[in-house]
């Protein structure tokens, strides 16, 4: 069963076609990567998935709910984190999570916040204002926020951008473990091909607003006659086609 | 049992509104400068106008201290209601948190309701502090206004909230570069609100504008009450009607602004 079905999404900003007929789906428990060069239309696609940007045409269905008409129902079961988003700077870590626990209408907000603080090893930071945290700590808080409602679909836009390799690896490990144990579906964009190889069951390459290649990392490498996903990325970015 | 309430249930809606109120409370508590600001400007204005009125009275200028101080006390309510609503929204913009709120199940109505509830608490607090100061420094008790205080305060708060929604809508519709509107919008209405002088002293064009401003009926009424003429209920009704039109227009504008921001991709820019 699909938790997310995107059909024929198209978006034009002035004379620029940012997304041009993108269709894909994410099944329950599946981890899907959306890859492509800068300006390929990945973030615009994710923002249309969440209703932040209205598509010119096409539909988004999340957990069987049409995002155009049943947005709240769908959003209650999903969550989103992005490296370019922050959280209220003045608020302390524990306060931020408590606020979001209430925005997601959790039945036992305090208990769930405590669980997230423990899972993301944020306990010692719970009284620290968000503005005083390092990039790695801020990313952990953003992920704690994104996991609060135990989402059936977690969408991450470049989750480990700006992190050092050690912290990025820990976060990847946590996300892989979470996906495996909870059966959570994930949709991820990243410029780190090793990260995508490690995490994603299936990958869609986006270029010029279109999906130009789909498959597992191995299938794509085979199709392009290269060794790994990084080489596929370079081939796609330079206009290459499957051999 | 899922870990969350059904998204459309009353419990879920209450939880989301309380979440916004809680966020505003934490944000204020974490920002001592803003807490100071909430009281600084209104108190400064109260002190200045208080001394002006004392000076005028000492020089036998026929003016009632109560009229000036009552006007100062009541006008700050409009500025506070509008400014705080806009400031709470802008804090989410500045901290790049706005998109996190918009990808949660929180609706625009719940978002605004939470901010309005918290803003009401702040207005009560600042009005209470200023009233105490006015009594202490100049012997003017706000209760001098009598029962009229309730409708007058309500009308001014609602006008402030209407303008607050308009200022948020302007930023959503036209982008962050227009955020200065949030700081000047209520002040722009002050000349037409007849706060310190009657509408009659304004030139004809300004009078026409003043007649469309709810606050002008409140301050004309306030002077009447302090002059012992009783409450002008027709003025109260007119102000209520204008408030209703303002709030309805503001809500329509913000709904349009949000649709436009989603269509043009401007909403996503608040994450950059």
mmCIF file of N, CA and C in Angstrom, chain B residues 66-76 140 195-196 219 222-223 226:
data_model
loop_
_atom_site.group_PDB
_atom_site.id
_atom_site.type_symbol
_atom_site.label_atom_id
_atom_site.label_comp_id
_atom_site.label_asym_id
_atom_site.label_seq_id
_atom_site.Cartn_x
_atom_site.Cartn_y
_atom_site.Cartn_z
ATOM 1 N N UNK B 66 -8.124 63.588 32.740
ATOM 2 C CA UNK B 66 -8.714 62.265 32.495
ATOM 3 C C UNK B 66 -8.870 61.994 31.005
ATOM 4 N N UNK B 67 -9.158 63.038 30.226
ATOM 5 C CA UNK B 67 -9.358 62.820 28.789
ATOM 6 C C UNK B 67 -8.049 62.424 28.115
ATOM 7 N N UNK B 68 -6.983 63.134 28.455
ATOM 8 C CA UNK B 68 -5.692 62.808 27.838
ATOM 9 C C UNK B 68 -5.204 61.428 28.285
ATOM 10 N N UNK B 69 -5.243 61.196 29.594
ATOM 11 C CA UNK B 69 -4.729 59.922 30.096
ATOM 12 C C UNK B 69 -5.612 58.753 29.668
ATOM 13 N N UNK B 70 -6.912 58.961 29.658
ATOM 14 C CA UNK B 70 -7.828 57.909 29.191
ATOM 15 C C UNK B 70 -7.539 57.569 27.739
ATOM 16 N N UNK B 71 -7.275 58.612 26.949
ATOM 17 C CA UNK B 71 -6.972 58.400 25.528
ATOM 18 C C UNK B 71 -5.672 57.625 25.364
ATOM 19 N N UNK B 72 -4.649 58.005 26.140
ATOM 20 C CA UNK B 72 -3.358 57.305 26.054
ATOM 21 C C UNK B 72 -3.531 55.829 26.430
ATOM 22 N N UNK B 73 -4.247 55.619 27.535
ATOM 23 C CA UNK B 73 -4.431 54.236 28.022
ATOM 24 C C UNK B 73 -5.166 53.369 26.997
ATOM 25 N N UNK B 74 -6.193 53.966 26.396
ATOM 26 C CA UNK B 74 -6.991 53.165 25.465
ATOM 27 C C UNK B 74 -6.300 52.991 24.109
ATOM 28 N N UNK B 75 -5.585 53.997 23.656
ATOM 29 C CA UNK B 75 -4.946 53.878 22.339
ATOM 30 C C UNK B 75 -3.829 52.821 22.348
ATOM 31 N N UNK B 76 -3.129 52.707 23.458
ATOM 32 C CA UNK B 76 -2.059 51.710 23.503
ATOM 33 C C UNK B 76 -2.599 50.294 23.280
ATOM 34 N N UNK B 140 -5.425 59.367 38.251
ATOM 35 C CA UNK B 140 -6.485 59.023 37.302
ATOM 36 C C UNK B 140 -6.755 57.529 37.338
ATOM 37 N N UNK B 195 -7.952 60.369 18.689
ATOM 38 C CA UNK B 195 -7.531 59.971 20.034
ATOM 39 C C UNK B 195 -7.491 61.170 20.979
ATOM 40 N N UNK B 196 -6.856 62.263 20.521
ATOM 41 C CA UNK B 196 -6.670 63.418 21.417
ATOM 42 C C UNK B 196 -7.498 64.636 21.029
ATOM 43 N N UNK B 219 -13.205 57.025 20.751
ATOM 44 C CA UNK B 219 -12.611 58.188 21.433
ATOM 45 C C UNK B 219 -13.574 59.380 21.498
ATOM 46 N N UNK B 222 -15.626 58.350 24.330
ATOM 47 C CA UNK B 222 -14.883 58.472 25.592
ATOM 48 C C UNK B 222 -14.956 59.911 26.120
ATOM 49 N N UNK B 223 -14.752 60.857 25.207
ATOM 50 C CA UNK B 223 -14.817 62.258 25.648
ATOM 51 C C UNK B 223 -16.215 62.603 26.161
ATOM 52 N N UNK B 226 -16.618 61.043 29.695
ATOM 53 C CA UNK B 226 -15.857 61.772 30.717
ATOM 54 C C UNK B 226 -16.429 63.173 30.944
#
